[in-house]
Amino acid sequence: MKLSTIRIACASLVALIGISIAAAQEFFDTSYPARAITFGVRLGINSSNPTNNFGKVYPNMNKCFTEWGAGFNTGVVVNLNIRNYLAIQPGLLFQNKSSDYTLIRANASEGTLSNLYTHSRYYYFQMPVLASFRFNITDKSKLLAEVGPYFSFGLGGDTRFESIETLVGEGASQLKYLRFKEDYFMESGRVVRHKSFDWGFKFGLGVQAFEHYSFAIHYNAGCRNIANPLSAGAKPSVKNREWSFTVGYDF
């Protein structure tokens, strides 16, 4: 999923909210809610692309290209309703995520040019704890603005590697081709190792209709470096980032 598509979707949502606000009768409702606790279900798609600094920390690394990968989220939330405009919303989500990157490395002294293509598919249980603000935009719809920390626990997954190495020397060239797979969360690996625990912050905007149905766009910004170094000298950094598009129903 391209970043330009995500930006267009966010801009469209903000424009829709701006048009609807003019019809609101009571934008900020500070009264007590009819029910203190409600429950909801969530289902959506996501697009992930962890950041990394491989091009800086690994010797002879010339380029590192990353691509957004697609996945899905599903889970449940609890709304602890403090006022009609505010709820604390803990949740438990299962996340299916993916991402890709390409590494290009050249070593002039050895006469080698290496290309490494990877595709990762991995799974988390995510526990967000959001402050969910609800503002009336019409009699039947509300603006949602949500922010708070999240905590993620890795469940499993793998990374598939495709390596092409060209060796040039003494007037001839050799080509090495290799394919292999490694667990995504592991203590040892030939390329990169990922820690299973992550935490960060989640931000989102959305709309709720008829008190039950909702659509929201969230951004997850990982704060923990989830990369384990391959050697004592290298200090790689990998941090999760993700866009999610979610529909929900609150009972």
PDB file of C-alpha atoms in Angstrom:
ATOM      1  CA  MET A   1       0.000   0.000   0.000  1.00  0.00           C
ATOM      2  CA  LYS A   2       1.621   3.274  -1.149  1.00  0.00           C
ATOM      3  CA  LEU A   3       2.081   6.178   1.253  1.00  0.00           C
ATOM      4  CA  SER A   4       0.327   8.545  -1.199  1.00  0.00           C
ATOM      5  CA  THR A   5      -2.833   6.392  -1.019  1.00  0.00           C
ATOM      6  CA  ILE A   6      -2.732   6.559   2.784  1.00  0.00           C
ATOM      7  CA  ARG A   7      -2.412  10.344   2.695  1.00  0.00           C
ATOM      8  CA  ILE A   8      -5.391  10.678   0.324  1.00  0.00           C
ATOM      9  CA  ALA A   9      -7.534   8.471   2.601  1.00  0.00           C
ATOM     10  CA  CYS A  10      -6.599  10.546   5.672  1.00  0.00           C
ATOM     11  CA  ALA A  11      -7.311  13.833   3.845  1.00  0.00           C
ATOM     12  CA  SER A  12     -10.705  12.546   2.678  1.00  0.00           C
ATOM     13  CA  LEU A  13     -11.660  11.528   6.217  1.00  0.00           C
ATOM     14  CA  VAL A  14     -10.647  14.921   7.634  1.00  0.00           C
ATOM     15  CA  ALA A  15     -12.615  16.729   4.891  1.00  0.00           C
ATOM     16  CA  LEU A  16     -15.726  14.641   5.595  1.00  0.00           C
ATOM     17  CA  ILE A  17     -15.474  15.428   9.302  1.00  0.00           C
ATOM     18  CA  GLY A  18     -15.037  19.139   8.607  1.00  0.00           C
ATOM     19  CA  ILE A  19     -18.167  19.288   6.445  1.00  0.00           C
ATOM     20  CA  SER A  20     -20.258  17.403   9.022  1.00  0.00           C
ATOM     21  CA  ILE A  21     -19.271  19.480  12.076  1.00  0.00           C
ATOM     22  CA  ALA A  22     -21.465  22.367  10.948  1.00  0.00           C
ATOM     23  CA  ALA A  23     -24.572  20.213  11.513  1.00  0.00           C
ATOM     24  CA  ALA A  24     -23.764  19.286  15.125  1.00  0.00           C
ATOM     25  CA  GLN A  25     -26.170  20.390  17.861  1.00  0.00           C
ATOM     26  CA  GLU A  26     -23.836  19.756  20.839  1.00  0.00           C
ATOM     27  CA  PHE A  27     -20.235  19.193  19.837  1.00  0.00           C
ATOM     28  CA  PHE A  28     -18.835  18.725  23.360  1.00  0.00           C
ATOM     29  CA  ASP A  29     -21.106  16.617  25.592  1.00  0.00           C
ATOM     30  CA  THR A  30     -19.850  16.520  29.194  1.00  0.00           C
ATOM     31  CA  SER A  31     -22.801  14.598  30.638  1.00  0.00           C
ATOM     32  CA  TYR A  32     -22.492  11.130  32.188  1.00  0.00           C
ATOM     33  CA  PRO A  33     -23.005   8.166  29.850  1.00  0.00           C
ATOM     34  CA  ALA A  34     -26.004   5.839  30.066  1.00  0.00           C
ATOM     35  CA  ARG A  35     -23.658   2.834  30.456  1.00  0.00           C
ATOM     36  CA  ALA A  36     -20.294   2.897  32.208  1.00  0.00           C
ATOM     37  CA  ILE A  37     -18.846  -0.109  30.332  1.00  0.00           C
ATOM     38  CA  THR A  38     -19.441  -1.262  26.762  1.00  0.00           C
ATOM     39  CA  PHE A  39     -17.706  -3.793  24.541  1.00  0.00           C
ATOM     40  CA  GLY A  40     -16.769  -3.769  20.884  1.00  0.00           C
ATOM     41  CA  VAL A  41     -15.229  -5.818  18.082  1.00  0.00           C
ATOM     42  CA  ARG A  42     -12.728  -4.566  15.500  1.00  0.00           C
ATOM     43  CA  LEU A  43     -11.651  -5.802  12.056  1.00  0.00           C
ATOM     44  CA  GLY A  44      -9.367  -4.130   9.558  1.00  0.00           C
ATOM     45  CA  ILE A  45      -6.364  -4.138   7.274  1.00  0.00           C
ATOM     46  CA  ASN A  46      -2.876  -2.793   7.964  1.00  0.00           C
ATOM     47  CA  SER A  47       0.243  -1.727   6.108  1.00  0.00           C
ATOM     48  CA  SER A  48       3.647  -2.102   7.825  1.00  0.00           C
ATOM     49  CA  ASN A  49       7.160  -0.932   7.001  1.00  0.00           C
ATOM     50  CA  PRO A  50       9.698  -1.062   9.878  1.00  0.00           C
ATOM     51  CA  THR A  51      12.474   1.516   9.779  1.00  0.00           C
ATOM     52  CA  ASN A  52      16.107   0.363   9.871  1.00  0.00           C
ATOM     53  CA  ASN A  53      19.660   1.709   9.712  1.00  0.00           C
ATOM     54  CA  PHE A  54      21.252  -1.273   7.949  1.00  0.00           C
ATOM     55  CA  GLY A  55      22.877   0.985   5.361  1.00  0.00           C
ATOM     56  CA  LYS A  56      24.906   2.699   8.094  1.00  0.00           C
ATOM     57  CA  VAL A  57      25.941  -0.129  10.415  1.00  0.00           C
ATOM     58  CA  TYR A  58      26.815  -3.010   8.063  1.00  0.00           C
ATOM     59  CA  PRO A  59      30.132  -2.848   6.154  1.00  0.00           C
ATOM     60  CA  ASN A  60      29.991  -2.107   2.417  1.00  0.00           C
ATOM     61  CA  MET A  61      26.200  -1.715   2.468  1.00  0.00           C
ATOM     62  CA  ASN A  62      25.416   0.621  -0.428  1.00  0.00           C
ATOM     63  CA  LYS A  63      21.620   0.687  -0.503  1.00  0.00           C
ATOM     64  CA  CYS A  64      18.717  -0.500   1.627  1.00  0.00           C
ATOM     65  CA  PHE A  65      15.201  -0.249   0.149  1.00  0.00           C
ATOM     66  CA  THR A  66      12.093  -0.944   2.233  1.00  0.00           C
ATOM     67  CA  GLU A  67       8.532  -1.580   1.068  1.00  0.00           C
ATOM     68  CA  TRP A  68       5.171  -1.490   2.814  1.00  0.00           C
ATOM     69  CA  GLY A  69       3.521  -4.875   3.306  1.00  0.00           C
ATOM     70  CA  ALA A  70      -0.159  -5.724   3.798  1.00  0.00           C
ATOM     71  CA  GLY A  71      -1.858  -7.638   6.624  1.00  0.00           C
ATOM     72  CA  PHE A  72      -4.923  -7.559   8.851  1.00  0.00           C
ATOM     73  CA  ASN A  73      -6.012  -6.870  12.452  1.00  0.00           C
ATOM     74  CA  THR A  74      -8.883  -8.339  14.434  1.00  0.00           C
ATOM     75  CA  GLY A  75      -9.827  -8.205  18.100  1.00  0.00           C
ATOM     76  CA  VAL A  76     -11.959  -6.772  20.887  1.00  0.00           C
ATOM     77  CA  VAL A  77     -12.034  -3.551  22.928  1.00  0.00           C
ATOM     78  CA  VAL A  78     -13.582  -2.426  26.209  1.00  0.00           C
ATOM     79  CA  ASN A  79     -14.949   1.113  26.532  1.00  0.00           C
ATOM     80  CA  LEU A  80     -14.669   2.484  30.071  1.00  0.00           C
ATOM     81  CA  ASN A  81     -16.996   5.440  29.583  1.00  0.00           C
ATOM     82  CA  ILE A  82     -16.076   8.366  31.849  1.00  0.00           C
ATOM     83  CA  ARG A  83     -18.170  11.032  30.108  1.00  0.00           C
ATOM     84  CA  ASN A  84     -20.065  11.039  26.837  1.00  0.00           C
ATOM     85  CA  TYR A  85     -17.053  12.712  25.245  1.00  0.00           C
ATOM     86  CA  LEU A  86     -14.340  10.508  26.826  1.00  0.00           C
ATOM     87  CA  ALA A  87     -13.658   6.807  27.295  1.00  0.00           C
ATOM     88  CA  ILE A  88     -10.565   4.818  28.222  1.00  0.00           C
ATOM     89  CA  GLN A  89     -10.336   1.981  25.710  1.00  0.00           C
ATOM     90  CA  PRO A  90      -8.066  -1.013  26.392  1.00  0.00           C
ATOM     91  CA  GLY A  91      -8.070  -3.690  23.713  1.00  0.00           C
ATOM     92  CA  LEU A  92      -6.593  -6.989  22.580  1.00  0.00           C
ATOM     93  CA  LEU A  93      -5.831  -7.334  18.861  1.00  0.00           C
ATOM     94  CA  PHE A  94      -4.340 -10.118  16.778  1.00  0.00           C
ATOM     95  CA  GLN A  95      -2.100  -8.679  14.064  1.00  0.00           C
ATOM     96  CA  ASN A  96      -0.973 -10.342  10.846  1.00  0.00           C
ATOM     97  CA  LYS A  97       1.773  -8.125   9.390  1.00  0.00           C
ATOM     98  CA  SER A  98       4.292  -8.190   6.538  1.00  0.00           C
ATOM     99  CA  SER A  99       7.140  -6.104   5.156  1.00  0.00           C
ATOM    100  CA  ASP A 100       9.925  -6.301   2.558  1.00  0.00           C
ATOM    101  CA  TYR A 101      13.387  -4.904   2.104  1.00  0.00           C
ATOM    102  CA  THR A 102      16.221  -5.142  -0.416  1.00  0.00           C
ATOM    103  CA  LEU A 103      19.916  -4.857   0.493  1.00  0.00           C
ATOM    104  CA  ILE A 104      22.645  -4.080  -2.043  1.00  0.00           C
ATOM    105  CA  ARG A 105      26.269  -4.494  -1.010  1.00  0.00           C
ATOM    106  CA  ALA A 106      29.476  -4.039  -2.991  1.00  0.00           C
ATOM    107  CA  ASN A 107      33.005  -5.004  -1.921  1.00  0.00           C
ATOM    108  CA  ALA A 108      35.645  -3.649  -4.298  1.00  0.00           C
ATOM    109  CA  SER A 109      38.554  -5.501  -2.647  1.00  0.00           C
ATOM    110  CA  GLU A 110      36.798  -8.856  -3.006  1.00  0.00           C
ATOM    111  CA  GLY A 111      35.202  -8.028  -6.359  1.00  0.00           C
ATOM    112  CA  THR A 112      31.691  -8.941  -5.200  1.00  0.00           C
ATOM    113  CA  LEU A 113      28.247  -7.438  -5.704  1.00  0.00           C
ATOM    114  CA  SER A 114      25.479  -8.882  -3.523  1.00  0.00           C
ATOM    115  CA  ASN A 115      21.721  -8.391  -3.668  1.00  0.00           C
ATOM    116  CA  LEU A 116      19.499  -9.681  -0.863  1.00  0.00           C
ATOM    117  CA  TYR A 117      15.702  -9.684  -1.232  1.00  0.00           C
ATOM    118  CA  THR A 118      13.518 -10.449   1.779  1.00  0.00           C
ATOM    119  CA  HIS A 119       9.848 -10.929   2.580  1.00  0.00           C
ATOM    120  CA  SER A 120       8.678 -11.180   6.211  1.00  0.00           C
ATOM    121  CA  ARG A 121       5.309 -12.328   7.558  1.00  0.00           C
ATOM    122  CA  TYR A 122       4.905 -12.100  11.343  1.00  0.00           C
ATOM    123  CA  TYR A 123       2.230 -12.058  14.034  1.00  0.00           C
ATOM    124  CA  TYR A 124       1.615 -10.069  17.219  1.00  0.00           C
ATOM    125  CA  PHE A 125      -0.851  -9.784  20.050  1.00  0.00           C
ATOM    126  CA  GLN A 126      -1.222  -6.028  20.546  1.00  0.00           C
ATOM    127  CA  MET A 127      -2.647  -4.448  23.714  1.00  0.00           C
ATOM    128  CA  PRO A 128      -3.455  -0.753  23.116  1.00  0.00           C
ATOM    129  CA  VAL A 129      -4.732   1.485  25.923  1.00  0.00           C
ATOM    130  CA  LEU A 130      -6.282   4.518  24.260  1.00  0.00           C
ATOM    131  CA  ALA A 131      -7.942   7.692  25.437  1.00  0.00           C
ATOM    132  CA  SER A 132     -10.918   7.863  23.063  1.00  0.00           C
ATOM    133  CA  PHE A 133     -12.489  11.306  22.644  1.00  0.00           C
ATOM    134  CA  ARG A 134     -15.956  11.477  21.045  1.00  0.00           C
ATOM    135  CA  PHE A 135     -17.413  14.735  19.712  1.00  0.00           C
ATOM    136  CA  ASN A 136     -20.860  15.157  18.166  1.00  0.00           C
ATOM    137  CA  ILE A 137     -20.779  16.129  14.502  1.00  0.00           C
ATOM    138  CA  THR A 138     -24.454  15.338  13.741  1.00  0.00           C
ATOM    139  CA  ASP A 139     -27.309  13.874  15.757  1.00  0.00           C
ATOM    140  CA  LYS A 140     -26.334  10.375  14.587  1.00  0.00           C
ATOM    141  CA  SER A 141     -22.558  10.603  14.200  1.00  0.00           C
ATOM    142  CA  LYS A 142     -19.452  11.432  16.243  1.00  0.00           C
ATOM    143  CA  LEU A 143     -15.874  12.351  15.584  1.00  0.00           C
ATOM    144  CA  LEU A 144     -13.359   9.962  17.187  1.00  0.00           C
ATOM    145  CA  ALA A 145      -9.875  11.107  18.221  1.00  0.00           C
ATOM    146  CA  GLU A 146      -7.762   8.435  19.935  1.00  0.00           C
ATOM    147  CA  VAL A 147      -4.265   8.353  21.403  1.00  0.00           C
ATOM    148  CA  GLY A 148      -2.335   6.169  23.834  1.00  0.00           C
ATOM    149  CA  PRO A 149       0.403   3.564  24.281  1.00  0.00           C
ATOM    150  CA  TYR A 150       0.421   0.036  22.938  1.00  0.00           C
ATOM    151  CA  PHE A 151       2.294  -3.115  23.941  1.00  0.00           C
ATOM    152  CA  SER A 152       2.925  -5.926  21.459  1.00  0.00           C
ATOM    153  CA  PHE A 153       3.972  -9.546  22.007  1.00  0.00           C
ATOM    154  CA  GLY A 154       5.407 -11.520  19.090  1.00  0.00           C
ATOM    155  CA  LEU A 155       3.743 -14.849  18.338  1.00  0.00           C
ATOM    156  CA  GLY A 156       5.769 -16.126  15.393  1.00  0.00           C
ATOM    157  CA  GLY A 157       6.492 -15.693  11.715  1.00  0.00           C
ATOM    158  CA  ASP A 158       9.327 -16.074   9.252  1.00  0.00           C
ATOM    159  CA  THR A 159      11.500 -14.187   6.799  1.00  0.00           C
ATOM    160  CA  ARG A 160      12.223 -15.594   3.338  1.00  0.00           C
ATOM    161  CA  PHE A 161      15.559 -14.599   1.798  1.00  0.00           C
ATOM    162  CA  GLU A 162      16.728 -14.644  -1.811  1.00  0.00           C
ATOM    163  CA  SER A 163      20.429 -13.882  -2.277  1.00  0.00           C
ATOM    164  CA  ILE A 164      22.234 -13.219  -5.560  1.00  0.00           C
ATOM    165  CA  GLU A 165      26.005 -12.662  -5.418  1.00  0.00           C
ATOM    166  CA  THR A 166      28.255 -11.872  -8.382  1.00  0.00           C
ATOM    167  CA  LEU A 167      32.017 -12.494  -8.078  1.00  0.00           C
ATOM    168  CA  VAL A 168      34.299 -10.923 -10.703  1.00  0.00           C
ATOM    169  CA  GLY A 169      37.982 -11.816 -10.975  1.00  0.00           C
ATOM    170  CA  GLU A 170      40.717 -12.989 -13.329  1.00  0.00           C
ATOM    171  CA  GLY A 171      38.672 -12.246 -16.430  1.00  0.00           C
ATOM    172  CA  ALA A 172      35.739 -14.443 -15.414  1.00  0.00           C
ATOM    173  CA  SER A 173      32.645 -14.024 -13.293  1.00  0.00           C
ATOM    174  CA  GLN A 174      30.769 -16.364 -10.989  1.00  0.00           C
ATOM    175  CA  LEU A 175      27.180 -16.212  -9.854  1.00  0.00           C
ATOM    176  CA  LYS A 176      25.916 -17.574  -6.536  1.00  0.00           C
ATOM    177  CA  TYR A 177      22.188 -17.959  -5.919  1.00  0.00           C
ATOM    178  CA  LEU A 178      20.791 -18.916  -2.534  1.00  0.00           C
ATOM    179  CA  ARG A 179      17.319 -19.148  -0.992  1.00  0.00           C
ATOM    180  CA  PHE A 180      16.638 -19.759   2.698  1.00  0.00           C
ATOM    181  CA  LYS A 181      14.151 -19.028   5.478  1.00  0.00           C
ATOM    182  CA  GLU A 182      14.520 -18.014   9.130  1.00  0.00           C
ATOM    183  CA  ASP A 183      12.137 -17.490  12.031  1.00  0.00           C
ATOM    184  CA  TYR A 184      11.249 -13.820  12.447  1.00  0.00           C
ATOM    185  CA  PHE A 185      11.579 -13.851  16.246  1.00  0.00           C
ATOM    186  CA  MET A 186      14.796 -15.657  17.141  1.00  0.00           C
ATOM    187  CA  GLU A 187      18.030 -15.351  19.097  1.00  0.00           C
ATOM    188  CA  SER A 188      20.273 -16.273  16.169  1.00  0.00           C
ATOM    189  CA  GLY A 189      20.197 -15.555  12.461  1.00  0.00           C
ATOM    190  CA  ARG A 190      22.395 -14.826   9.483  1.00  0.00           C
ATOM    191  CA  VAL A 191      20.920 -11.436   8.589  1.00  0.00           C
ATOM    192  CA  VAL A 192      18.849  -9.870  11.389  1.00  0.00           C
ATOM    193  CA  ARG A 193      17.242 -10.959  14.645  1.00  0.00           C
ATOM    194  CA  HIS A 194      14.043  -9.498  16.073  1.00  0.00           C
ATOM    195  CA  LYS A 195      12.975  -9.153  19.687  1.00  0.00           C
ATOM    196  CA  SER A 196       9.448 -10.361  20.351  1.00  0.00           C
ATOM    197  CA  PHE A 197       8.340  -7.536  22.679  1.00  0.00           C
ATOM    198  CA  ASP A 198       7.573  -4.066  21.329  1.00  0.00           C
ATOM    199  CA  TRP A 199       5.912  -0.917  22.614  1.00  0.00           C
ATOM    200  CA  GLY A 200       5.029   2.461  21.209  1.00  0.00           C
ATOM    201  CA  PHE A 201       2.219   4.961  20.700  1.00  0.00           C
ATOM    202  CA  LYS A 202      -0.981   4.752  18.683  1.00  0.00           C
ATOM    203  CA  PHE A 203      -2.807   7.745  17.165  1.00  0.00           C
ATOM    204  CA  GLY A 204      -6.084   7.744  15.279  1.00  0.00           C
ATOM    205  CA  LEU A 205      -9.048   9.595  13.805  1.00  0.00           C
ATOM    206  CA  GLY A 206     -12.417   8.149  12.908  1.00  0.00           C
ATOM    207  CA  VAL A 207     -16.168   8.488  12.816  1.00  0.00           C
ATOM    208  CA  GLN A 208     -18.911   6.667  14.721  1.00  0.00           C
ATOM    209  CA  ALA A 209     -22.471   6.351  13.380  1.00  0.00           C
ATOM    210  CA  PHE A 210     -25.702   5.431  15.162  1.00  0.00           C
ATOM    211  CA  GLU A 211     -23.743   4.805  18.415  1.00  0.00           C
ATOM    212  CA  HIS A 212     -22.605   1.374  17.207  1.00  0.00           C
ATOM    213  CA  TYR A 213     -20.718   1.501  13.887  1.00  0.00           C
ATOM    214  CA  SER A 214     -17.274   3.057  13.451  1.00  0.00           C
ATOM    215  CA  PHE A 215     -14.462   3.523  10.954  1.00  0.00           C
ATOM    216  CA  ALA A 216     -11.008   4.690  12.031  1.00  0.00           C
ATOM    217  CA  ILE A 217      -7.487   5.220  10.703  1.00  0.00           C
ATOM    218  CA  HIS A 218      -4.607   4.683  13.147  1.00  0.00           C
ATOM    219  CA  TYR A 219      -0.836   5.089  13.010  1.00  0.00           C
ATOM    220  CA  ASN A 220       1.416   2.955  15.235  1.00  0.00           C
ATOM    221  CA  ALA A 221       4.855   4.400  16.010  1.00  0.00           C
ATOM    222  CA  GLY A 222       7.185   1.864  17.613  1.00  0.00           C
ATOM    223  CA  CYS A 223       9.548   3.202  20.271  1.00  0.00           C
ATOM    224  CA  ARG A 224      11.617   0.103  21.023  1.00  0.00           C
ATOM    225  CA  ASN A 225      14.570  -1.065  18.942  1.00  0.00           C
ATOM    226  CA  ILE A 226      13.531  -4.659  18.165  1.00  0.00           C
ATOM    227  CA  ALA A 227      16.791  -5.626  16.407  1.00  0.00           C
ATOM    228  CA  ASN A 228      19.363  -7.869  18.039  1.00  0.00           C
ATOM    229  CA  PRO A 229      22.909  -7.261  16.754  1.00  0.00           C
ATOM    230  CA  LEU A 230      24.622  -9.983  14.707  1.00  0.00           C
ATOM    231  CA  SER A 231      28.007  -9.059  16.167  1.00  0.00           C
ATOM    232  CA  ALA A 232      29.409  -7.035  19.045  1.00  0.00           C
ATOM    233  CA  GLY A 233      30.449  -4.166  16.759  1.00  0.00           C
ATOM    234  CA  ALA A 234      27.241  -3.650  14.777  1.00  0.00           C
ATOM    235  CA  LYS A 235      24.335  -1.764  16.351  1.00  0.00           C
ATOM    236  CA  PRO A 236      21.356  -2.157  13.998  1.00  0.00           C
ATOM    237  CA  SER A 237      18.096  -0.385  14.744  1.00  0.00           C
ATOM    238  CA  VAL A 238      14.672  -1.636  13.636  1.00  0.00           C
ATOM    239  CA  LYS A 239      11.473   0.086  14.790  1.00  0.00           C
ATOM    240  CA  ASN A 240       7.937  -0.875  13.874  1.00  0.00           C
ATOM    241  CA  ARG A 241       5.595   1.511  12.090  1.00  0.00           C
ATOM    242  CA  GLU A 242       2.142   0.740  10.757  1.00  0.00           C
ATOM    243  CA  TRP A 243      -1.035   2.233   9.327  1.00  0.00           C
ATOM    244  CA  SER A 244      -4.317   0.459  10.091  1.00  0.00           C
ATOM    245  CA  PHE A 245      -7.827   0.939   8.663  1.00  0.00           C
ATOM    246  CA  THR A 246     -10.471  -0.514  10.957  1.00  0.00           C
ATOM    247  CA  VAL A 247     -14.229  -0.966  11.051  1.00  0.00           C
ATOM    248  CA  GLY A 248     -15.890  -1.673  14.387  1.00  0.00           C
ATOM    249  CA  TYR A 249     -19.136  -2.448  16.146  1.00  0.00           C
ATOM    250  CA  ASP A 250     -19.822  -1.492  19.750  1.00  0.00           C
ATOM    251  CA  PHE A 251     -22.545  -3.398  21.592  1.00  0.00           C
TER     252      PHE A 251
END
